[in-house]
Amino acid sequence: MFTCCHPALPFEARVALTLRALAGLTTAEIARAFLVSEDTMSKRLTRAKNKIRKSGIPFRVPPPELLPDRRNAVLGVLYLLFNEGYAASGGEELIRRGLSDEAIRLGRLIVRLCPASLRPPACWL
């Protein structure tokens, strides 16, 4: 997640791209999370991918000193991933337990593995 949340991208694009690329949410699900149309979100994702391509942003794990710049976007991803699991925006299931469980698991992993400056606030846990 820290790899996808590159600070050269706008905050919303970082979160949306990570939800799409890593969490596998659909463009429609991400659009609903951001309260925008599916067309708007599709364009946002396309612009983010184009910027990565044109700027030559490498897809690699950033060194520890660069992680703090990505923290809030990663936490935003976890928040929206949990929300989609807890109250699904579409489909037959009202609750997508697997998504919520994964968001919680990843949040706990960040708490365990990351320095205090990268951890979610205590109220998240």
Short mmCIF file of C-alpha atoms in Angstrom, two decimals:
data_model
loop_
_atom_site.label_atom_id
_atom_site.label_comp_id
_atom_site.label_asym_id
_atom_site.label_seq_id
_atom_site.Cartn_x
_atom_site.Cartn_y
_atom_site.Cartn_z
CA MET A 1 0.00 0.00 0.00
CA PHE A 2 2.81 2.38 0.77
CA THR A 3 4.15 1.71 -2.74
CA CYS A 4 0.86 2.70 -4.43
CA CYS A 5 0.34 5.81 -2.31
CA HIS A 6 3.05 7.87 -4.00
CA PRO A 7 3.02 11.55 -2.90
CA ALA A 8 3.44 12.76 -6.50
CA LEU A 9 -0.21 11.87 -7.01
CA PRO A 10 -3.11 13.83 -5.53
CA PHE A 11 -4.35 12.34 -2.26
CA GLU A 12 -7.68 11.15 -3.70
CA ALA A 13 -5.92 9.52 -6.65
CA ARG A 14 -3.51 7.69 -4.34
CA VAL A 15 -6.34 6.23 -2.29
CA ALA A 16 -8.53 5.41 -5.29
CA LEU A 17 -5.72 3.77 -7.24
CA THR A 18 -4.74 1.64 -4.26
CA LEU A 19 -8.33 0.55 -3.70
CA ARG A 20 -8.53 -0.45 -7.35
CA ALA A 21 -5.11 -2.04 -7.80
CA LEU A 22 -4.64 -3.80 -4.46
CA ALA A 23 -8.07 -4.18 -2.92
CA GLY A 24 -9.80 -5.02 -6.17
CA LEU A 25 -12.73 -2.68 -5.64
CA THR A 26 -14.58 -1.73 -8.80
CA THR A 27 -14.55 1.78 -10.17
CA ALA A 28 -18.23 2.08 -9.23
CA GLU A 29 -17.54 1.05 -5.62
CA ILE A 30 -14.68 3.52 -5.34
CA ALA A 31 -16.79 6.28 -6.89
CA ARG A 32 -19.51 5.70 -4.30
CA ALA A 33 -16.92 5.85 -1.51
CA PHE A 34 -15.77 9.25 -2.80
CA LEU A 35 -19.32 10.45 -3.52
CA VAL A 36 -18.54 11.11 -7.18
CA SER A 37 -19.87 9.67 -10.42
CA GLU A 38 -18.37 6.54 -11.88
CA ASP A 39 -17.25 8.55 -14.92
CA THR A 40 -15.43 11.05 -12.70
CA MET A 41 -13.66 8.26 -10.81
CA SER A 42 -12.74 6.48 -14.02
CA LYS A 43 -11.11 9.68 -15.31
CA ARG A 44 -9.32 10.19 -11.98
CA LEU A 45 -7.88 6.67 -12.12
CA THR A 46 -6.82 7.11 -15.74
CA ARG A 47 -5.08 10.42 -14.97
CA ALA A 48 -3.25 8.81 -12.04
CA LYS A 49 -2.06 5.89 -14.18
CA ASN A 50 -0.96 8.28 -16.94
CA LYS A 51 0.97 10.43 -14.47
CA ILE A 52 2.76 7.37 -13.13
CA ARG A 53 3.65 6.28 -16.64
CA LYS A 54 4.76 9.71 -17.90
CA SER A 55 6.67 10.65 -14.76
CA GLY A 56 8.42 7.31 -14.55
CA ILE A 57 7.36 6.85 -10.93
CA PRO A 58 8.95 3.55 -9.92
CA PHE A 59 6.76 0.83 -8.47
CA ARG A 60 8.90 -0.17 -5.51
CA VAL A 61 8.70 -0.21 -1.75
CA PRO A 62 9.84 3.21 -0.54
CA PRO A 63 12.65 3.51 1.99
CA PRO A 64 11.57 4.06 5.61
CA GLU A 65 12.26 7.80 5.56
CA LEU A 66 9.65 8.29 2.79
CA LEU A 67 6.87 6.33 4.47
CA PRO A 68 5.50 9.20 6.61
CA ASP A 69 4.50 11.11 3.45
CA ARG A 70 2.29 8.17 2.49
CA ARG A 71 0.77 7.36 5.88
CA ASN A 72 -2.48 9.29 5.62
CA ALA A 73 -3.29 7.89 2.19
CA VAL A 74 -2.67 4.34 3.44
CA LEU A 75 -4.95 4.97 6.42
CA GLY A 76 -7.55 6.39 4.02
CA VAL A 77 -7.39 3.18 2.01
CA LEU A 78 -7.94 1.10 5.15
CA TYR A 79 -10.83 3.31 6.24
CA LEU A 80 -12.65 3.06 2.90
CA LEU A 81 -11.90 -0.64 2.58
CA PHE A 82 -13.47 -1.23 6.00
CA ASN A 83 -16.47 0.95 5.10
CA GLU A 84 -17.14 -0.99 1.91
CA GLY A 85 -16.99 -4.21 3.88
CA TYR A 86 -19.15 -2.99 6.74
CA ALA A 87 -21.83 -1.42 4.54
CA ALA A 88 -21.51 -2.66 0.97
CA SER A 89 -22.37 -0.06 -1.64
CA GLY A 90 -23.92 -2.66 -3.93
CA GLY A 91 -24.48 -6.31 -4.56
CA GLU A 92 -26.51 -8.90 -2.73
CA GLU A 93 -24.56 -8.85 0.52
CA LEU A 94 -25.15 -6.00 2.94
CA ILE A 95 -21.91 -6.81 4.74
CA ARG A 96 -18.74 -7.97 2.98
CA ARG A 97 -17.04 -9.40 6.02
CA GLY A 98 -13.87 -10.36 4.14
CA LEU A 99 -13.16 -6.72 3.27
CA SER A 100 -13.75 -5.49 6.81
CA ASP A 101 -11.63 -8.27 8.25
CA GLU A 102 -8.82 -7.50 5.81
CA ALA A 103 -8.87 -3.78 6.68
CA ILE A 104 -8.64 -4.64 10.37
CA ARG A 105 -5.85 -7.16 9.75
CA LEU A 106 -3.84 -4.63 7.73
CA GLY A 107 -4.36 -1.92 10.36
CA ARG A 108 -3.07 -4.24 13.05
CA LEU A 109 -0.13 -5.19 10.85
CA ILE A 110 0.81 -1.52 10.49
CA VAL A 111 0.63 -1.12 14.27
CA ARG A 112 2.88 -4.13 14.78
CA LEU A 113 5.45 -3.49 12.05
CA CYS A 114 5.66 0.26 11.58
CA PRO A 115 7.24 2.91 13.75
CA ALA A 116 4.92 4.97 15.93
CA SER A 117 4.86 7.84 13.39
CA LEU A 118 3.11 5.58 10.85
CA ARG A 119 0.63 3.86 13.11
CA PRO A 120 -3.10 4.57 13.01
CA PRO A 121 -4.51 6.49 15.97
CA ALA A 122 -5.29 4.35 19.00
CA CYS A 123 -9.03 4.95 18.55
CA TRP A 124 -8.89 2.91 15.30
CA LEU A 125 -8.08 -0.25 17.19
#
